[in-house]
mmCIF file of C-alpha atoms in Angstrom:
data_model
loop_
_atom_site.group_PDB
_atom_site.id
_atom_site.type_symbol
_atom_site.label_atom_id
_atom_site.label_comp_id
_atom_site.label_asym_id
_atom_site.label_seq_id
_atom_site.Cartn_x
_atom_site.Cartn_y
_atom_site.Cartn_z
ATOM 1 C CA MET T 11 -13.973 22.694 8.731
ATOM 2 C CA GLU T 12 -10.266 23.580 8.877
ATOM 3 C CA THR T 13 -9.481 20.321 10.672
ATOM 4 C CA TYR T 14 -11.514 18.328 8.163
ATOM 5 C CA THR T 15 -9.679 19.927 5.224
ATOM 6 C CA ALA T 16 -6.285 19.619 6.908
ATOM 7 C CA VAL T 17 -6.852 15.905 7.602
ATOM 8 C CA LEU T 18 -7.861 15.213 3.993
ATOM 9 C CA GLU T 19 -4.894 17.107 2.538
ATOM 10 C CA ALA T 20 -2.474 15.475 4.985
ATOM 11 C CA THR T 21 -3.855 12.068 4.015
ATOM 12 C CA ALA T 22 -3.501 12.872 0.326
ATOM 13 C CA HIS T 23 0.077 14.034 0.847
ATOM 14 C CA ILE T 24 1.060 10.902 2.778
ATOM 15 C CA LEU T 25 -0.582 8.600 0.241
ATOM 16 C CA GLU T 26 1.081 10.421 -2.621
ATOM 17 C CA THR T 27 4.574 10.644 -1.165
ATOM 18 C CA ARG T 28 4.900 7.689 1.201
ATOM 19 C CA GLY T 29 2.214 5.253 0.123
ATOM 20 C CA LEU T 30 -0.729 3.502 1.674
ATOM 21 C CA GLU T 31 1.294 1.719 4.362
ATOM 22 C CA ALA T 32 2.465 5.021 5.858
ATOM 23 C CA ALA T 33 -1.033 6.502 6.063
ATOM 24 C CA ASN T 34 -2.041 5.782 9.647
ATOM 25 C CA THR T 35 -4.090 8.057 11.874
ATOM 26 C CA ASN T 36 -1.091 9.153 13.944
ATOM 27 C CA ALA T 37 0.907 10.196 10.869
ATOM 28 C CA ILE T 38 -2.128 11.907 9.349
ATOM 29 C CA ALA T 39 -2.923 13.833 12.537
ATOM 30 C CA ASP T 40 0.713 14.839 12.948
ATOM 31 C CA LEU T 41 1.007 16.189 9.405
ATOM 32 C CA ALA T 42 -2.382 17.902 9.661
ATOM 33 C CA GLY T 43 -1.259 19.607 12.859
ATOM 34 C CA VAL T 44 -4.124 18.237 14.921
ATOM 35 C CA SER T 45 -4.431 15.765 17.750
ATOM 36 C CA VAL T 46 -5.520 12.204 17.036
ATOM 37 C CA GLY T 47 -8.571 12.936 19.188
ATOM 38 C CA SER T 48 -9.518 15.844 16.928
ATOM 39 C CA LEU T 49 -9.082 13.637 13.875
ATOM 40 C CA TYR T 50 -11.457 11.074 15.401
ATOM 41 C CA GLN T 51 -14.099 13.772 15.892
ATOM 42 C CA TYR T 52 -14.349 13.948 12.096
ATOM 43 C CA PHE T 53 -13.455 10.414 11.035
ATOM 44 C CA PRO T 54 -13.914 7.163 13.003
ATOM 45 C CA ASN T 55 -10.901 5.478 11.345
ATOM 46 C CA LYS T 56 -8.490 5.765 8.432
ATOM 47 C CA ALA T 57 -10.848 3.864 6.116
ATOM 48 C CA ALA T 58 -13.382 6.661 6.609
ATOM 49 C CA ILE T 59 -10.712 9.238 5.742
ATOM 50 C CA PHE T 60 -9.771 7.308 2.602
ATOM 51 C CA ALA T 61 -13.439 7.013 1.588
ATOM 52 C CA GLU T 62 -13.997 10.739 2.036
ATOM 53 C CA LEU T 63 -10.880 11.518 0.015
ATOM 54 C CA VAL T 64 -12.182 9.343 -2.836
ATOM 55 C CA ARG T 65 -15.634 10.962 -2.610
ATOM 56 C CA LYS T 66 -14.082 14.436 -2.681
ATOM 57 C CA ALA T 67 -12.087 13.614 -5.824
ATOM 58 C CA GLU T 68 -15.131 12.158 -7.588
ATOM 59 C CA ARG T 69 -17.285 15.140 -6.567
ATOM 60 C CA GLU T 70 -14.660 17.568 -7.903
ATOM 61 C CA THR T 71 -14.445 15.645 -11.172
ATOM 62 C CA ALA T 72 -18.219 15.639 -11.629
ATOM 63 C CA ASP T 73 -18.380 19.370 -10.799
ATOM 64 C CA ALA T 74 -15.565 20.180 -13.244
ATOM 65 C CA LEU T 75 -17.136 18.188 -16.071
ATOM 66 C CA GLU T 76 -20.538 19.798 -15.477
ATOM 67 C CA ALA T 77 -18.929 23.249 -15.590
ATOM 68 C CA ILE T 78 -17.158 22.421 -18.870
ATOM 69 C CA PHE T 79 -20.353 20.978 -20.313
ATOM 70 C CA ALA T 80 -22.288 24.135 -19.434
ATOM 71 C CA SER T 81 -19.607 26.562 -20.603
ATOM 72 C CA THR T 82 -19.218 24.875 -23.999
ATOM 73 C CA ALA T 83 -22.911 24.450 -24.808
ATOM 74 C CA ASP T 84 -22.614 26.403 -28.059
ATOM 75 C CA ARG T 85 -19.414 24.707 -29.253
ATOM 76 C CA PRO T 86 -19.091 21.891 -31.840
ATOM 77 C CA PHE T 87 -19.105 18.239 -30.788
ATOM 78 C CA ASP T 88 -15.369 17.589 -31.359
ATOM 79 C CA GLU T 89 -14.326 20.617 -29.322
ATOM 80 C CA ARG T 90 -16.626 19.737 -26.435
ATOM 81 C CA LEU T 91 -15.436 16.141 -26.456
ATOM 82 C CA ARG T 92 -11.810 17.294 -26.427
ATOM 83 C CA ARG T 93 -12.432 19.577 -23.450
ATOM 84 C CA LEU T 94 -14.276 16.872 -21.501
ATOM 85 C CA VAL T 95 -11.524 14.324 -22.209
ATOM 86 C CA GLN T 96 -8.861 16.853 -21.170
ATOM 87 C CA ALA T 97 -10.585 17.263 -17.816
ATOM 88 C CA GLY T 98 -10.767 13.512 -17.304
ATOM 89 C CA VAL T 99 -7.097 13.073 -18.130
ATOM 90 C CA ALA T 100 -6.063 16.030 -15.962
ATOM 91 C CA GLN T 101 -7.873 14.566 -12.965
ATOM 92 C CA GLN T 102 -5.610 11.535 -13.190
ATOM 93 C CA MET T 103 -2.397 13.254 -14.268
ATOM 94 C CA VAL T 104 -2.204 16.202 -11.859
ATOM 95 C CA ARG T 105 -1.275 13.958 -8.932
ATOM 96 C CA PRO T 106 -0.744 10.567 -10.599
ATOM 97 C CA ASN T 107 0.607 8.677 -7.577
ATOM 98 C CA LEU T 108 -2.342 9.800 -5.485
ATOM 99 C CA ALA T 109 -4.802 9.050 -8.280
ATOM 100 C CA ARG T 110 -3.507 5.470 -8.639
ATOM 101 C CA ILE T 111 -3.808 4.827 -4.921
ATOM 102 C CA MET T 112 -7.280 6.331 -4.763
ATOM 103 C CA ASP T 113 -8.385 4.222 -7.737
ATOM 104 C CA ALA T 114 -7.239 1.139 -5.839
ATOM 105 C CA LEU T 115 -8.958 2.320 -2.650
ATOM 106 C CA GLU T 116 -12.182 2.942 -4.541
ATOM 107 C CA THR T 117 -12.299 -0.656 -5.776
ATOM 108 C CA GLU T 118 -12.069 -1.864 -2.174
ATOM 109 C CA MET T 119 -14.822 0.405 -0.852
ATOM 110 C CA PRO T 120 -18.206 -1.136 -0.088
ATOM 111 C CA ASP T 121 -21.192 0.178 -2.040
ATOM 112 C CA ASP T 122 -21.338 3.897 -1.435
ATOM 113 C CA THR T 123 -24.454 5.876 -2.335
ATOM 114 C CA GLU T 124 -22.565 9.154 -2.601
ATOM 115 C CA LEU T 125 -20.026 7.698 -5.049
ATOM 116 C CA LYS T 126 -22.895 6.163 -7.003
ATOM 117 C CA SER T 127 -24.549 9.595 -7.226
ATOM 118 C CA TYR T 128 -21.394 11.056 -8.821
ATOM 119 C CA GLU T 129 -21.291 8.262 -11.367
ATOM 120 C CA ASP T 130 -24.981 8.842 -12.086
ATOM 121 C CA ARG T 131 -24.252 12.555 -12.629
ATOM 122 C CA LEU T 132 -21.494 11.673 -15.098
ATOM 123 C CA LEU T 133 -23.702 9.209 -16.961
ATOM 124 C CA ALA T 134 -26.514 11.771 -17.183
ATOM 125 C CA LEU T 135 -24.066 14.401 -18.432
ATOM 126 C CA ILE T 136 -22.673 12.060 -21.091
ATOM 127 C CA GLY T 137 -26.226 11.145 -22.129
ATOM 128 C CA LEU T 138 -27.119 14.826 -22.525
ATOM 129 C CA PHE T 139 -23.907 15.457 -24.445
ATOM 130 C CA LEU T 140 -24.623 12.606 -26.845
ATOM 131 C CA GLY T 141 -28.237 13.713 -27.243
ATOM 132 C CA GLU T 142 -27.288 17.292 -28.018
ATOM 133 C CA HIS T 143 -24.931 16.126 -30.754
ATOM 134 C CA ARG T 144 -27.024 13.379 -32.309
ATOM 135 C CA ALA T 145 -26.668 15.092 -35.691
ATOM 136 C CA ALA T 146 -22.846 14.821 -35.513
ATOM 137 C CA GLY T 147 -23.010 11.264 -36.809
ATOM 138 C CA ILE T 148 -22.594 9.575 -33.449
ATOM 139 C CA GLY T 149 -24.155 6.272 -32.469
ATOM 140 C CA PRO T 150 -27.058 5.551 -30.177
ATOM 141 C CA VAL T 151 -28.054 7.905 -27.404
ATOM 142 C CA ASN T 152 -28.939 5.670 -24.497
ATOM 143 C CA LYS T 153 -27.680 4.605 -21.068
ATOM 144 C CA THR T 154 -25.558 1.829 -22.524
ATOM 145 C CA ALA T 155 -23.737 4.219 -24.852
ATOM 146 C CA ALA T 156 -23.188 6.675 -21.993
ATOM 147 C CA ARG T 157 -21.793 3.908 -19.782
ATOM 148 C CA ASP T 158 -19.577 2.653 -22.610
ATOM 149 C CA VAL T 159 -18.135 6.141 -23.178
ATOM 150 C CA LEU T 160 -17.466 6.581 -19.456
ATOM 151 C CA SER T 161 -15.839 3.131 -19.317
ATOM 152 C CA ILE T 162 -13.626 3.863 -22.326
ATOM 153 C CA VAL T 163 -12.400 7.118 -20.784
ATOM 154 C CA LYS T 164 -11.907 5.718 -17.281
ATOM 155 C CA GLY T 165 -10.321 2.505 -18.522
ATOM 156 C CA MET T 166 -7.822 4.213 -20.787
ATOM 157 C CA VAL T 167 -6.963 6.956 -18.301
ATOM 158 C CA ASP T 168 -6.583 4.549 -15.383
ATOM 159 C CA GLY T 169 -4.574 2.118 -17.508
ATOM 160 C CA ALA T 170 -2.220 4.866 -18.633
ATOM 161 C CA SER T 171 -1.818 6.032 -15.059
ATOM 162 C CA PHE T 172 -1.004 2.548 -13.769
ATOM 163 C CA ALA T 173 1.510 2.160 -16.623
ATOM 164 C CA GLY T 174 3.221 5.353 -15.457
ATOM 165 C CA GLU T 175 2.440 7.384 -18.564
ATOM 166 C CA SER T 176 2.985 11.111 -18.179
ATOM 167 C CA ASP T 177 2.232 12.516 -21.650
ATOM 168 C CA ALA T 178 -1.239 13.965 -21.075
ATOM 169 C CA LYS T 179 -1.605 15.321 -24.630
ATOM 170 C CA ASP T 180 -0.887 11.931 -26.193
ATOM 171 C CA LEU T 181 -3.343 10.237 -23.841
ATOM 172 C CA GLU T 182 -5.999 12.864 -24.596
ATOM 173 C CA ARG T 183 -5.625 12.205 -28.341
ATOM 174 C CA ARG T 184 -5.854 8.433 -27.884
ATOM 175 C CA VAL T 185 -8.889 8.638 -25.613
ATOM 176 C CA GLN T 186 -10.677 11.033 -27.948
ATOM 177 C CA ARG T 187 -9.979 8.744 -30.936
ATOM 178 C CA ALA T 188 -11.281 5.729 -29.016
ATOM 179 C CA VAL T 189 -14.479 7.507 -27.993
ATOM 180 C CA LEU T 190 -15.053 8.864 -31.507
ATOM 181 C CA GLY T 191 -14.351 5.446 -33.013
ATOM 182 C CA TYR T 192 -16.871 3.834 -30.693
ATOM 183 C CA LEU T 193 -19.559 6.468 -31.229
ATOM 184 C CA ARG T 194 -19.183 6.573 -34.996
ATOM 185 C CA SER T 195 -19.159 2.782 -35.388
ATOM 186 C CA CYS T 196 -22.442 2.150 -33.569
#
């Protein structure tokens, strides 16, 4: 497991600091402190490493949002929404260069059942959130609304990241206003 973790972190570091072109298996193995042969015991090629890095990020995001959702169950709608949006923005802003590259890598990945399961978890969570706060004057509680909310958040956060924005608080406010505007106009 140490080799696996070291390879993923080395890959993330290279992507973040030197870019996609520099992330080859020799450079990754060297930075991870393992032989190329050891790297290949865990990953057949660099595309597999990239895919696992994307999966790991999506899994961590889904886990974090579920934890926030559970820990704020008794809180008002606006506060819960703010906390969930903060987590979504933080995921992109903590390591923005890496996040941009991984977003691009994700669009190039073939259909991936594990990634799909994380998206399904997020959609289910958003659906539950909307359902629990139906009385807060929000719009419909259905799969379309959940997907729309997820798309608004992802689209705005990714767009801000690709534009090089670094003011997380401003982005959080804009995303929250967009989601509230959508939900209250339906």
